[in-house]
């Protein structure tokens, strides 16, 4: 069954908690912003949308679903977002309702200051932000924190935002629970910021986690983005926003910008091995279950999120119709590990559906239904398969 990614990837699914961290530094009138993007997949991209009429050109960063996880426009406005513990937010009656993707694109295309962003967002119903915070920073060093029920301007010289709600009553306690955030805070206590990209990257290095897939260092006054891949701070690539926007609409897979021998590229290739697409998951399974008892393995299966991860990776491969056989292998492996998981059999059925192997699709949708008789998606697909088979038979 297809994973439903509502809003940003960090707006939350399940699996292990994946967060992000952002450090804003203003020194002698110059502002630099660092961001760690933490996620399971190394399939990260940077893409460029040049100005249209009076709108600003923008560089976006994110993953292959092209949902902006961060951005910088040519006016020096930067954006990012963070998963946070869920809090209820009442609907804001009388305000405009817009998809978050449209909101981000409009803001990045039209505004240069956080004051402008605040004025615009004050007209929008932001009640969908129940488990996330958005942050905008402009050239002056001013920043805007956006929660579902709050728009808060700030102007501290140095500020770190991560996976907490800034206006929550328990914010100080929440911060202390984030060890990576506290590492950044403690680093600032013992190291004097000097306003350089190198210092900013040092802070992000302190706050990276094992699943930090990429790091951006935005130089808002210079108009550059320094990229690091997979928490490898020994290799970086600098992007000149103005020069890239002159090339028109285009994109780069981040891994393609780095040396083949770099840690991030090695991980990227292992994760995306077309000859052995399930190999990455098999390695995780073998490592985590080696030497464990049956009871320990069952506990790992129920708490690790491996089923979710398998489903997510399978759908990444299935985005490309040419890679559907790879998705079949991944979902097959996952159903062998989780033979009682109706969702995984539904996904395997969908993979066979896309491969036009209707016989195998019927078998796996049927298995999904036997495990979950209320799976309406499987019922709908079985009806469609019957129609396709009958249609093909009539043509013959």
mmCIF file of C-alpha atoms in Angstrom:
data_model
loop_
_atom_site.group_PDB
_atom_site.id
_atom_site.type_symbol
_atom_site.label_atom_id
_atom_site.label_comp_id
_atom_site.label_asym_id
_atom_site.label_seq_id
_atom_site.Cartn_x
_atom_site.Cartn_y
_atom_site.Cartn_z
ATOM 1 C CA UNK A 1 0.000 0.000 0.000
ATOM 2 C CA UNK A 2 1.424 3.320 -1.012
ATOM 3 C CA UNK A 3 3.075 5.375 1.690
ATOM 4 C CA UNK A 4 1.200 8.624 2.115
ATOM 5 C CA UNK A 5 3.670 11.498 2.417
ATOM 6 C CA UNK A 6 1.612 14.437 3.614
ATOM 7 C CA UNK A 7 3.361 17.784 3.647
ATOM 8 C CA UNK A 8 7.104 17.375 4.176
ATOM 9 C CA UNK A 9 8.914 14.118 4.687
ATOM 10 C CA UNK A 10 9.656 15.332 8.201
ATOM 11 C CA UNK A 11 5.927 15.822 8.837
ATOM 12 C CA UNK A 12 5.887 12.375 9.970
ATOM 13 C CA UNK A 13 5.235 8.903 9.014
ATOM 14 C CA UNK A 14 6.298 6.208 11.398
ATOM 15 C CA UNK A 15 9.529 4.316 11.782
ATOM 16 C CA UNK A 16 12.276 5.820 13.911
ATOM 17 C CA UNK A 17 12.171 9.525 14.661
ATOM 18 C CA UNK A 18 14.060 11.438 11.984
ATOM 19 C CA UNK A 19 14.785 15.061 12.668
ATOM 20 C CA UNK A 20 16.752 17.940 11.270
ATOM 21 C CA UNK A 21 18.854 20.692 12.782
ATOM 22 C CA UNK A 22 19.500 24.272 11.701
ATOM 23 C CA UNK A 23 22.079 26.792 12.922
ATOM 24 C CA UNK A 24 21.764 30.474 12.088
ATOM 25 C CA UNK A 25 24.750 32.782 12.596
ATOM 26 C CA UNK A 26 25.006 36.531 11.965
ATOM 27 C CA UNK A 27 28.474 38.037 12.389
ATOM 28 C CA UNK A 28 29.531 41.563 11.368
ATOM 29 C CA UNK A 29 26.460 41.971 9.175
ATOM 30 C CA UNK A 30 26.874 38.655 7.338
ATOM 31 C CA UNK A 31 24.473 35.745 7.802
ATOM 32 C CA UNK A 32 25.231 32.059 7.318
ATOM 33 C CA UNK A 33 22.784 29.220 7.907
ATOM 34 C CA UNK A 34 23.589 25.519 8.265
ATOM 35 C CA UNK A 35 21.129 22.646 7.997
ATOM 36 C CA UNK A 36 21.372 18.884 8.534
ATOM 37 C CA UNK A 37 18.762 16.832 6.680
ATOM 38 C CA UNK A 38 18.199 13.524 8.461
ATOM 39 C CA UNK A 39 16.368 10.755 6.622
ATOM 40 C CA UNK A 40 16.577 7.100 5.605
ATOM 41 C CA UNK A 41 17.260 7.640 1.906
ATOM 42 C CA UNK A 42 20.399 9.040 0.240
ATOM 43 C CA UNK A 43 18.422 9.891 -2.917
ATOM 44 C CA UNK A 44 18.810 13.610 -2.342
ATOM 45 C CA UNK A 45 18.582 16.258 -5.054
ATOM 46 C CA UNK A 46 19.149 19.960 -5.539
ATOM 47 C CA UNK A 47 17.092 21.646 -8.230
ATOM 48 C CA UNK A 48 16.858 25.155 -9.629
ATOM 49 C CA UNK A 49 13.854 27.205 -10.702
ATOM 50 C CA UNK A 50 14.898 30.507 -12.369
ATOM 51 C CA UNK A 51 12.911 33.676 -11.892
ATOM 52 C CA UNK A 52 9.607 34.035 -13.710
ATOM 53 C CA UNK A 53 8.646 37.654 -14.395
ATOM 54 C CA UNK A 54 8.976 39.442 -11.035
ATOM 55 C CA UNK A 55 9.557 36.329 -8.946
ATOM 56 C CA UNK A 56 12.911 35.316 -7.475
ATOM 57 C CA UNK A 57 14.897 32.368 -8.717
ATOM 58 C CA UNK A 58 15.208 29.569 -6.158
ATOM 59 C CA UNK A 59 17.412 26.587 -5.343
ATOM 60 C CA UNK A 60 15.510 23.788 -3.591
ATOM 61 C CA UNK A 61 16.904 20.765 -1.799
ATOM 62 C CA UNK A 62 15.072 17.559 -0.994
ATOM 63 C CA UNK A 63 14.559 14.025 -2.170
ATOM 64 C CA UNK A 64 13.333 12.378 -5.354
ATOM 65 C CA UNK A 65 9.684 13.180 -4.677
ATOM 66 C CA UNK A 66 10.715 16.820 -5.294
ATOM 67 C CA UNK A 67 9.030 18.085 -2.141
ATOM 68 C CA UNK A 68 11.129 21.034 -0.894
ATOM 69 C CA UNK A 69 12.902 20.154 2.336
ATOM 70 C CA UNK A 70 14.845 23.416 2.224
ATOM 71 C CA UNK A 71 15.526 26.323 -0.125
ATOM 72 C CA UNK A 72 17.348 29.591 -0.770
ATOM 73 C CA UNK A 73 16.236 32.276 -3.192
ATOM 74 C CA UNK A 74 18.372 34.872 -4.942
ATOM 75 C CA UNK A 75 17.281 37.541 -2.442
ATOM 76 C CA UNK A 76 18.972 35.550 0.314
ATOM 77 C CA UNK A 77 15.851 34.120 1.976
ATOM 78 C CA UNK A 78 16.361 30.601 3.388
ATOM 79 C CA UNK A 79 13.774 28.033 4.436
ATOM 80 C CA UNK A 80 13.766 24.709 6.257
ATOM 81 C CA UNK A 81 11.488 22.612 8.448
ATOM 82 C CA UNK A 82 11.588 20.215 11.381
ATOM 83 C CA UNK A 83 9.516 17.353 12.722
ATOM 84 C CA UNK A 84 8.249 17.964 16.237
ATOM 85 C CA UNK A 85 6.093 16.117 18.777
ATOM 86 C CA UNK A 86 2.461 16.415 17.746
ATOM 87 C CA UNK A 87 0.332 19.089 19.346
ATOM 88 C CA UNK A 88 -3.323 19.890 18.536
ATOM 89 C CA UNK A 89 -3.863 23.042 16.489
ATOM 90 C CA UNK A 90 -7.394 24.396 15.979
ATOM 91 C CA UNK A 91 -8.496 25.284 12.478
ATOM 92 C CA UNK A 92 -8.008 28.990 11.769
ATOM 93 C CA UNK A 93 -11.408 30.044 10.507
ATOM 94 C CA UNK A 94 -11.564 32.781 7.875
ATOM 95 C CA UNK A 95 -8.000 32.255 6.667
ATOM 96 C CA UNK A 96 -6.894 30.936 3.277
ATOM 97 C CA UNK A 97 -6.313 27.200 2.928
ATOM 98 C CA UNK A 98 -3.429 26.161 0.674
ATOM 99 C CA UNK A 99 -1.310 23.038 0.198
ATOM 100 C CA UNK A 100 2.018 23.445 1.976
ATOM 101 C CA UNK A 101 3.945 22.897 -1.263
ATOM 102 C CA UNK A 102 2.178 25.912 -2.791
ATOM 103 C CA UNK A 103 2.855 27.988 0.306
ATOM 104 C CA UNK A 104 6.588 27.276 0.202
ATOM 105 C CA UNK A 105 6.863 27.992 -3.518
ATOM 106 C CA UNK A 106 4.958 31.246 -3.230
ATOM 107 C CA UNK A 107 7.027 32.464 -0.282
ATOM 108 C CA UNK A 108 10.375 31.591 -1.854
ATOM 109 C CA UNK A 109 9.392 33.091 -5.193
ATOM 110 C CA UNK A 110 8.041 36.375 -3.859
ATOM 111 C CA UNK A 111 9.676 37.453 -0.622
ATOM 112 C CA UNK A 112 13.083 38.653 0.549
ATOM 113 C CA UNK A 113 12.478 39.318 4.270
ATOM 114 C CA UNK A 114 10.987 37.326 7.110
ATOM 115 C CA UNK A 115 8.708 40.244 7.930
ATOM 116 C CA UNK A 116 7.108 39.842 4.501
ATOM 117 C CA UNK A 117 6.805 36.096 5.081
ATOM 118 C CA UNK A 118 5.096 36.683 8.435
ATOM 119 C CA UNK A 119 2.599 39.113 6.915
ATOM 120 C CA UNK A 120 1.725 36.623 4.191
ATOM 121 C CA UNK A 121 1.473 33.586 6.484
ATOM 122 C CA UNK A 122 -0.779 35.517 8.847
ATOM 123 C CA UNK A 123 -3.431 35.243 6.103
ATOM 124 C CA UNK A 124 -2.987 31.466 5.703
ATOM 125 C CA UNK A 125 -4.583 28.716 7.788
ATOM 126 C CA UNK A 126 -1.448 27.053 9.194
ATOM 127 C CA UNK A 127 -3.329 24.588 11.407
ATOM 128 C CA UNK A 128 -1.851 21.684 9.426
ATOM 129 C CA UNK A 129 1.412 22.275 11.317
ATOM 130 C CA UNK A 130 0.526 19.900 14.134
ATOM 131 C CA UNK A 131 3.842 18.041 14.162
ATOM 132 C CA UNK A 132 6.365 20.369 12.577
ATOM 133 C CA UNK A 133 7.968 23.794 12.653
ATOM 134 C CA UNK A 134 9.059 25.902 9.682
ATOM 135 C CA UNK A 135 11.924 28.393 9.863
ATOM 136 C CA UNK A 136 12.807 31.259 7.523
ATOM 137 C CA UNK A 137 15.964 33.405 7.706
ATOM 138 C CA UNK A 138 16.851 36.510 5.681
ATOM 139 C CA UNK A 139 20.081 38.366 4.907
ATOM 140 C CA UNK A 140 19.783 40.656 7.910
ATOM 141 C CA UNK A 141 19.894 37.682 10.262
ATOM 142 C CA UNK A 142 16.260 38.026 11.285
ATOM 143 C CA UNK A 143 14.342 34.743 11.409
ATOM 144 C CA UNK A 144 10.754 33.578 11.578
ATOM 145 C CA UNK A 145 9.601 30.458 13.418
ATOM 146 C CA UNK A 146 6.292 29.103 12.160
ATOM 147 C CA UNK A 147 4.171 26.781 14.264
ATOM 148 C CA UNK A 148 0.553 25.831 13.669
ATOM 149 C CA UNK A 149 -0.660 28.480 16.042
ATOM 150 C CA UNK A 150 2.220 30.952 16.151
ATOM 151 C CA UNK A 151 4.416 33.163 13.963
ATOM 152 C CA UNK A 152 7.433 34.274 16.003
ATOM 153 C CA UNK A 153 10.133 36.676 14.785
ATOM 154 C CA UNK A 154 13.633 36.488 16.245
ATOM 155 C CA UNK A 155 16.940 38.270 15.778
ATOM 156 C CA UNK A 156 19.504 36.507 17.958
ATOM 157 C CA UNK A 157 23.015 36.468 16.506
ATOM 158 C CA UNK A 158 23.243 32.708 17.012
ATOM 159 C CA UNK A 159 20.267 30.389 17.102
ATOM 160 C CA UNK A 160 19.773 26.634 16.788
ATOM 161 C CA UNK A 161 16.417 25.107 15.827
ATOM 162 C CA UNK A 162 15.691 21.417 15.876
ATOM 163 C CA UNK A 163 12.871 19.028 16.733
ATOM 164 C CA UNK A 164 11.050 21.024 19.371
ATOM 165 C CA UNK A 165 8.199 23.537 19.470
ATOM 166 C CA UNK A 166 9.705 26.940 20.379
ATOM 167 C CA UNK A 167 6.570 28.291 22.077
ATOM 168 C CA UNK A 168 5.644 25.157 24.024
ATOM 169 C CA UNK A 169 5.648 25.491 27.810
ATOM 170 C CA UNK A 170 8.028 22.549 28.159
ATOM 171 C CA UNK A 171 10.422 23.710 25.435
ATOM 172 C CA UNK A 172 13.510 23.732 27.685
ATOM 173 C CA UNK A 173 12.832 20.184 28.841
ATOM 174 C CA UNK A 174 12.136 19.121 25.253
ATOM 175 C CA UNK A 175 15.463 20.557 24.077
ATOM 176 C CA UNK A 176 17.412 18.570 26.665
ATOM 177 C CA UNK A 177 15.964 15.331 25.309
ATOM 178 C CA UNK A 178 17.673 15.949 21.937
ATOM 179 C CA UNK A 179 21.286 14.912 22.426
ATOM 180 C CA UNK A 180 22.359 16.136 18.980
ATOM 181 C CA UNK A 181 20.823 19.539 19.658
ATOM 182 C CA UNK A 182 22.584 19.744 23.016
ATOM 183 C CA UNK A 183 25.895 18.899 21.338
ATOM 184 C CA UNK A 184 25.466 21.973 19.172
ATOM 185 C CA UNK A 185 24.546 24.146 22.151
ATOM 186 C CA UNK A 186 27.529 22.936 24.167
ATOM 187 C CA UNK A 187 29.851 23.472 21.205
ATOM 188 C CA UNK A 188 28.770 27.121 21.053
ATOM 189 C CA UNK A 189 29.474 27.503 24.765
ATOM 190 C CA UNK A 190 33.115 26.531 24.298
ATOM 191 C CA UNK A 191 33.815 27.884 20.800
ATOM 192 C CA UNK A 192 33.458 31.518 19.782
ATOM 193 C CA UNK A 193 31.573 31.903 16.476
ATOM 194 C CA UNK A 194 33.672 33.730 13.877
ATOM 195 C CA UNK A 195 31.109 34.104 11.102
ATOM 196 C CA UNK A 196 32.783 31.723 8.648
ATOM 197 C CA UNK A 197 31.223 28.846 6.696
ATOM 198 C CA UNK A 198 33.861 26.593 8.276
ATOM 199 C CA UNK A 199 32.590 27.410 11.759
ATOM 200 C CA UNK A 200 29.012 26.811 10.660
ATOM 201 C CA UNK A 201 29.922 23.411 9.223
ATOM 202 C CA UNK A 202 31.676 22.557 12.513
ATOM 203 C CA UNK A 203 28.425 23.182 14.371
ATOM 204 C CA UNK A 204 26.510 20.998 11.909
ATOM 205 C CA UNK A 205 29.156 18.293 12.285
ATOM 206 C CA UNK A 206 28.520 18.323 16.024
ATOM 207 C CA UNK A 207 24.782 17.856 15.440
ATOM 208 C CA UNK A 208 24.813 15.243 12.694
ATOM 209 C CA UNK A 209 23.343 11.785 13.325
ATOM 210 C CA UNK A 210 23.941 8.469 11.552
ATOM 211 C CA UNK A 211 21.120 9.211 9.099
ATOM 212 C CA UNK A 212 22.130 12.760 8.184
ATOM 213 C CA UNK A 213 21.981 12.447 4.405
ATOM 214 C CA UNK A 214 23.210 15.902 3.476
ATOM 215 C CA UNK A 215 24.210 19.219 5.001
ATOM 216 C CA UNK A 216 23.774 22.690 3.472
ATOM 217 C CA UNK A 217 25.748 25.764 4.445
ATOM 218 C CA UNK A 218 23.850 28.738 3.025
ATOM 219 C CA UNK A 219 25.851 31.958 2.629
ATOM 220 C CA UNK A 220 22.969 34.422 2.365
ATOM 221 C CA UNK A 221 25.056 37.475 1.420
ATOM 222 C CA UNK A 222 27.359 35.701 -1.007
ATOM 223 C CA UNK A 223 24.601 33.609 -2.592
ATOM 224 C CA UNK A 224 26.305 30.226 -2.321
ATOM 225 C CA UNK A 225 25.361 26.816 -0.959
ATOM 226 C CA UNK A 226 28.070 24.508 0.322
ATOM 227 C CA UNK A 227 26.964 20.869 0.250
ATOM 228 C CA UNK A 228 28.236 17.961 2.341
ATOM 229 C CA UNK A 229 27.045 14.412 1.723
ATOM 230 C CA UNK A 230 26.121 11.771 4.303
ATOM 231 C CA UNK A 231 27.802 13.495 7.284
ATOM 232 C CA UNK A 232 31.185 13.392 5.536
ATOM 233 C CA UNK A 233 32.617 16.808 6.351
ATOM 234 C CA UNK A 234 35.912 16.122 4.554
ATOM 235 C CA UNK A 235 34.334 16.610 1.102
ATOM 236 C CA UNK A 236 32.157 19.494 -0.036
ATOM 237 C CA UNK A 237 30.804 21.113 -3.185
ATOM 238 C CA UNK A 238 29.992 24.817 -3.513
ATOM 239 C CA UNK A 239 26.965 25.881 -5.526
ATOM 240 C CA UNK A 240 26.823 29.438 -6.891
ATOM 241 C CA UNK A 241 23.128 30.245 -7.018
ATOM 242 C CA UNK A 242 23.356 33.018 -9.614
ATOM 243 C CA UNK A 243 25.388 30.899 -12.046
ATOM 244 C CA UNK A 244 23.126 27.883 -11.632
ATOM 245 C CA UNK A 245 19.965 29.906 -12.203
ATOM 246 C CA UNK A 246 21.448 31.195 -15.470
ATOM 247 C CA UNK A 247 21.407 27.589 -16.738
ATOM 248 C CA UNK A 248 17.613 27.443 -16.574
ATOM 249 C CA UNK A 249 15.517 24.730 -14.950
ATOM 250 C CA UNK A 250 17.789 21.806 -14.023
ATOM 251 C CA UNK A 251 18.747 19.541 -11.158
ATOM 252 C CA UNK A 252 21.531 17.395 -9.759
ATOM 253 C CA UNK A 253 21.431 14.202 -7.790
ATOM 254 C CA UNK A 254 23.686 15.258 -4.926
ATOM 255 C CA UNK A 255 25.728 12.061 -5.037
ATOM 256 C CA UNK A 256 26.686 12.833 -8.655
ATOM 257 C CA UNK A 257 28.500 15.986 -7.495
ATOM 258 C CA UNK A 258 30.967 14.148 -5.267
ATOM 259 C CA UNK A 259 33.990 11.870 -5.841
ATOM 260 C CA UNK A 260 33.165 8.201 -6.319
ATOM 261 C CA UNK A 261 35.455 7.339 -3.412
ATOM 262 C CA UNK A 262 33.633 9.576 -0.924
ATOM 263 C CA UNK A 263 31.685 7.995 1.926
ATOM 264 C CA UNK A 264 28.367 9.435 0.796
ATOM 265 C CA UNK A 265 28.653 8.146 -2.772
ATOM 266 C CA UNK A 266 29.640 4.684 -1.581
ATOM 267 C CA UNK A 267 26.543 4.543 0.606
ATOM 268 C CA UNK A 268 24.382 5.927 -2.215
ATOM 269 C CA UNK A 269 25.560 3.210 -4.626
ATOM 270 C CA UNK A 270 25.006 0.454 -2.087
ATOM 271 C CA UNK A 271 21.498 1.677 -1.382
ATOM 272 C CA UNK A 272 20.726 1.932 -5.123
ATOM 273 C CA UNK A 273 22.334 -1.310 -6.355
ATOM 274 C CA UNK A 274 20.092 -2.293 -9.288
ATOM 275 C CA UNK A 275 21.670 -5.750 -9.436
ATOM 276 C CA UNK A 276 20.902 -6.399 -5.775
ATOM 277 C CA UNK A 277 18.161 -3.929 -4.756
ATOM 278 C CA UNK A 278 17.228 -5.834 -1.611
ATOM 279 C CA UNK A 279 20.886 -6.139 -0.568
ATOM 280 C CA UNK A 280 20.837 -3.039 1.631
ATOM 281 C CA UNK A 281 17.884 -4.371 3.615
ATOM 282 C CA UNK A 282 19.370 -7.855 3.800
ATOM 283 C CA UNK A 283 22.551 -6.424 5.274
ATOM 284 C CA UNK A 284 20.554 -4.595 7.947
ATOM 285 C CA UNK A 285 18.610 -7.752 8.738
ATOM 286 C CA UNK A 286 21.729 -9.915 8.954
ATOM 287 C CA UNK A 287 23.576 -7.433 11.150
ATOM 288 C CA UNK A 288 20.715 -6.828 13.566
ATOM 289 C CA UNK A 289 19.654 -10.463 13.992
ATOM 290 C CA UNK A 290 23.058 -12.176 14.118
ATOM 291 C CA UNK A 291 23.420 -14.248 17.298
ATOM 292 C CA UNK A 292 19.987 -13.289 18.631
ATOM 293 C CA UNK A 293 17.423 -15.669 20.069
ATOM 294 C CA UNK A 294 14.038 -16.194 18.424
ATOM 295 C CA UNK A 295 12.418 -13.976 21.030
ATOM 296 C CA UNK A 296 14.995 -11.213 20.465
ATOM 297 C CA UNK A 297 14.475 -11.398 16.708
ATOM 298 C CA UNK A 298 10.707 -11.102 17.102
ATOM 299 C CA UNK A 299 11.193 -8.066 19.321
ATOM 300 C CA UNK A 300 13.506 -6.517 16.721
ATOM 301 C CA UNK A 301 10.948 -7.141 13.982
ATOM 302 C CA UNK A 302 8.193 -5.436 15.934
ATOM 303 C CA UNK A 303 10.184 -2.401 17.096
ATOM 304 C CA UNK A 304 12.821 -1.674 14.444
ATOM 305 C CA UNK A 305 10.667 -0.193 11.706
ATOM 306 C CA UNK A 306 12.247 -2.515 9.127
ATOM 307 C CA UNK A 307 8.838 -3.273 7.598
ATOM 308 C CA UNK A 308 8.192 0.441 7.119
ATOM 309 C CA UNK A 309 11.675 0.980 5.701
ATOM 310 C CA UNK A 310 11.262 -1.897 3.249
ATOM 311 C CA UNK A 311 7.970 -0.450 2.060
ATOM 312 C CA UNK A 312 9.481 3.009 1.667
ATOM 313 C CA UNK A 313 12.481 1.759 -0.332
ATOM 314 C CA UNK A 314 10.269 -0.427 -2.505
ATOM 315 C CA UNK A 315 8.190 2.581 -3.494
ATOM 316 C CA UNK A 316 11.316 4.597 -4.229
ATOM 317 C CA UNK A 317 12.275 1.992 -6.826
ATOM 318 C CA UNK A 318 8.738 1.784 -8.154
ATOM 319 C CA UNK A 319 8.716 5.497 -9.019
ATOM 320 C CA UNK A 320 10.552 4.421 -12.175
ATOM 321 C CA UNK A 321 8.502 1.914 -14.166
ATOM 322 C CA UNK A 322 11.736 0.394 -15.464
ATOM 323 C CA UNK A 323 12.689 -0.491 -11.906
ATOM 324 C CA UNK A 324 9.501 -2.329 -10.965
ATOM 325 C CA UNK A 325 11.352 -5.719 -10.931
ATOM 326 C CA UNK A 326 13.614 -4.265 -8.242
ATOM 327 C CA UNK A 327 10.573 -3.280 -6.195
ATOM 328 C CA UNK A 328 9.216 -6.837 -6.546
ATOM 329 C CA UNK A 329 12.463 -8.193 -5.071
ATOM 330 C CA UNK A 330 12.351 -5.751 -2.152
ATOM 331 C CA UNK A 331 8.708 -6.417 -1.290
ATOM 332 C CA UNK A 332 9.250 -10.177 -1.669
ATOM 333 C CA UNK A 333 12.134 -10.058 0.811
ATOM 334 C CA UNK A 334 10.033 -7.980 3.198
ATOM 335 C CA UNK A 335 7.055 -10.381 3.080
ATOM 336 C CA UNK A 336 9.389 -13.265 3.853
ATOM 337 C CA UNK A 337 10.518 -11.463 7.000
ATOM 338 C CA UNK A 338 7.001 -10.222 7.833
ATOM 339 C CA UNK A 339 4.594 -12.955 6.634
ATOM 340 C CA UNK A 340 1.740 -11.464 8.690
ATOM 341 C CA UNK A 341 2.058 -7.926 7.329
ATOM 342 C CA UNK A 342 -0.969 -7.179 5.143
ATOM 343 C CA UNK A 343 0.441 -3.854 3.962
ATOM 344 C CA UNK A 344 3.610 -5.419 2.549
ATOM 345 C CA UNK A 345 1.607 -8.014 0.604
ATOM 346 C CA UNK A 346 -0.546 -5.173 -0.724
ATOM 347 C CA UNK A 347 2.635 -3.398 -1.886
ATOM 348 C CA UNK A 348 3.929 -6.576 -3.507
ATOM 349 C CA UNK A 349 0.584 -6.945 -5.249
ATOM 350 C CA UNK A 350 0.898 -3.391 -6.558
ATOM 351 C CA UNK A 351 4.412 -4.081 -7.836
ATOM 352 C CA UNK A 352 3.167 -7.108 -9.767
ATOM 353 C CA UNK A 353 0.228 -5.006 -10.986
ATOM 354 C CA UNK A 354 2.666 -2.469 -12.414
ATOM 355 C CA UNK A 355 4.643 -5.326 -13.982
ATOM 356 C CA UNK A 356 1.357 -6.544 -15.548
ATOM 357 C CA UNK A 357 1.874 -9.918 -13.872
ATOM 358 C CA UNK A 358 -1.785 -10.123 -12.935
ATOM 359 C CA UNK A 359 -1.656 -13.705 -11.693
ATOM 360 C CA UNK A 360 0.979 -12.852 -9.081
ATOM 361 C CA UNK A 361 -0.820 -9.606 -8.255
ATOM 362 C CA UNK A 362 -4.023 -11.547 -7.518
ATOM 363 C CA UNK A 363 -2.150 -13.963 -5.248
ATOM 364 C CA UNK A 364 -0.572 -11.186 -3.193
ATOM 365 C CA UNK A 365 -3.627 -8.952 -3.003
ATOM 366 C CA UNK A 366 -5.521 -12.062 -1.886
ATOM 367 C CA UNK A 367 -2.920 -12.705 0.803
ATOM 368 C CA UNK A 368 -3.222 -9.099 1.960
ATOM 369 C CA UNK A 369 -7.007 -9.460 2.184
ATOM 370 C CA UNK A 370 -6.740 -12.680 4.148
ATOM 371 C CA UNK A 371 -4.616 -10.805 6.705
ATOM 372 C CA UNK A 372 -6.745 -7.660 6.593
ATOM 373 C CA UNK A 373 -10.266 -8.196 5.204
ATOM 374 C CA UNK A 374 -10.899 -4.433 5.428
ATOM 375 C CA UNK A 375 -8.171 -3.578 2.914
ATOM 376 C CA UNK A 376 -10.332 -1.657 0.437
ATOM 377 C CA UNK A 377 -7.304 -0.895 -1.755
ATOM 378 C CA UNK A 378 -6.771 -4.622 -2.394
ATOM 379 C CA UNK A 379 -10.457 -5.125 -3.194
ATOM 380 C CA UNK A 380 -10.418 -2.218 -5.642
ATOM 381 C CA UNK A 381 -7.284 -3.531 -7.368
ATOM 382 C CA UNK A 382 -8.671 -7.052 -7.686
ATOM 383 C CA UNK A 383 -11.753 -5.628 -9.410
ATOM 384 C CA UNK A 384 -9.535 -3.639 -11.786
ATOM 385 C CA UNK A 385 -7.396 -6.697 -12.530
ATOM 386 C CA UNK A 386 -10.513 -8.662 -13.431
ATOM 387 C CA UNK A 387 -11.577 -5.865 -15.765
ATOM 388 C CA UNK A 388 -8.136 -5.747 -17.391
ATOM 389 C CA UNK A 389 -8.072 -9.512 -17.912
ATOM 390 C CA UNK A 390 -11.583 -9.501 -19.394
ATOM 391 C CA UNK A 391 -10.675 -6.590 -21.649
ATOM 392 C CA UNK A 392 -7.586 -8.413 -22.907
ATOM 393 C CA UNK A 393 -9.626 -11.583 -23.467
ATOM 394 C CA UNK A 394 -12.235 -9.744 -25.530
ATOM 395 C CA UNK A 395 -9.516 -8.311 -27.758
ATOM 396 C CA UNK A 396 -8.221 -11.804 -28.451
#
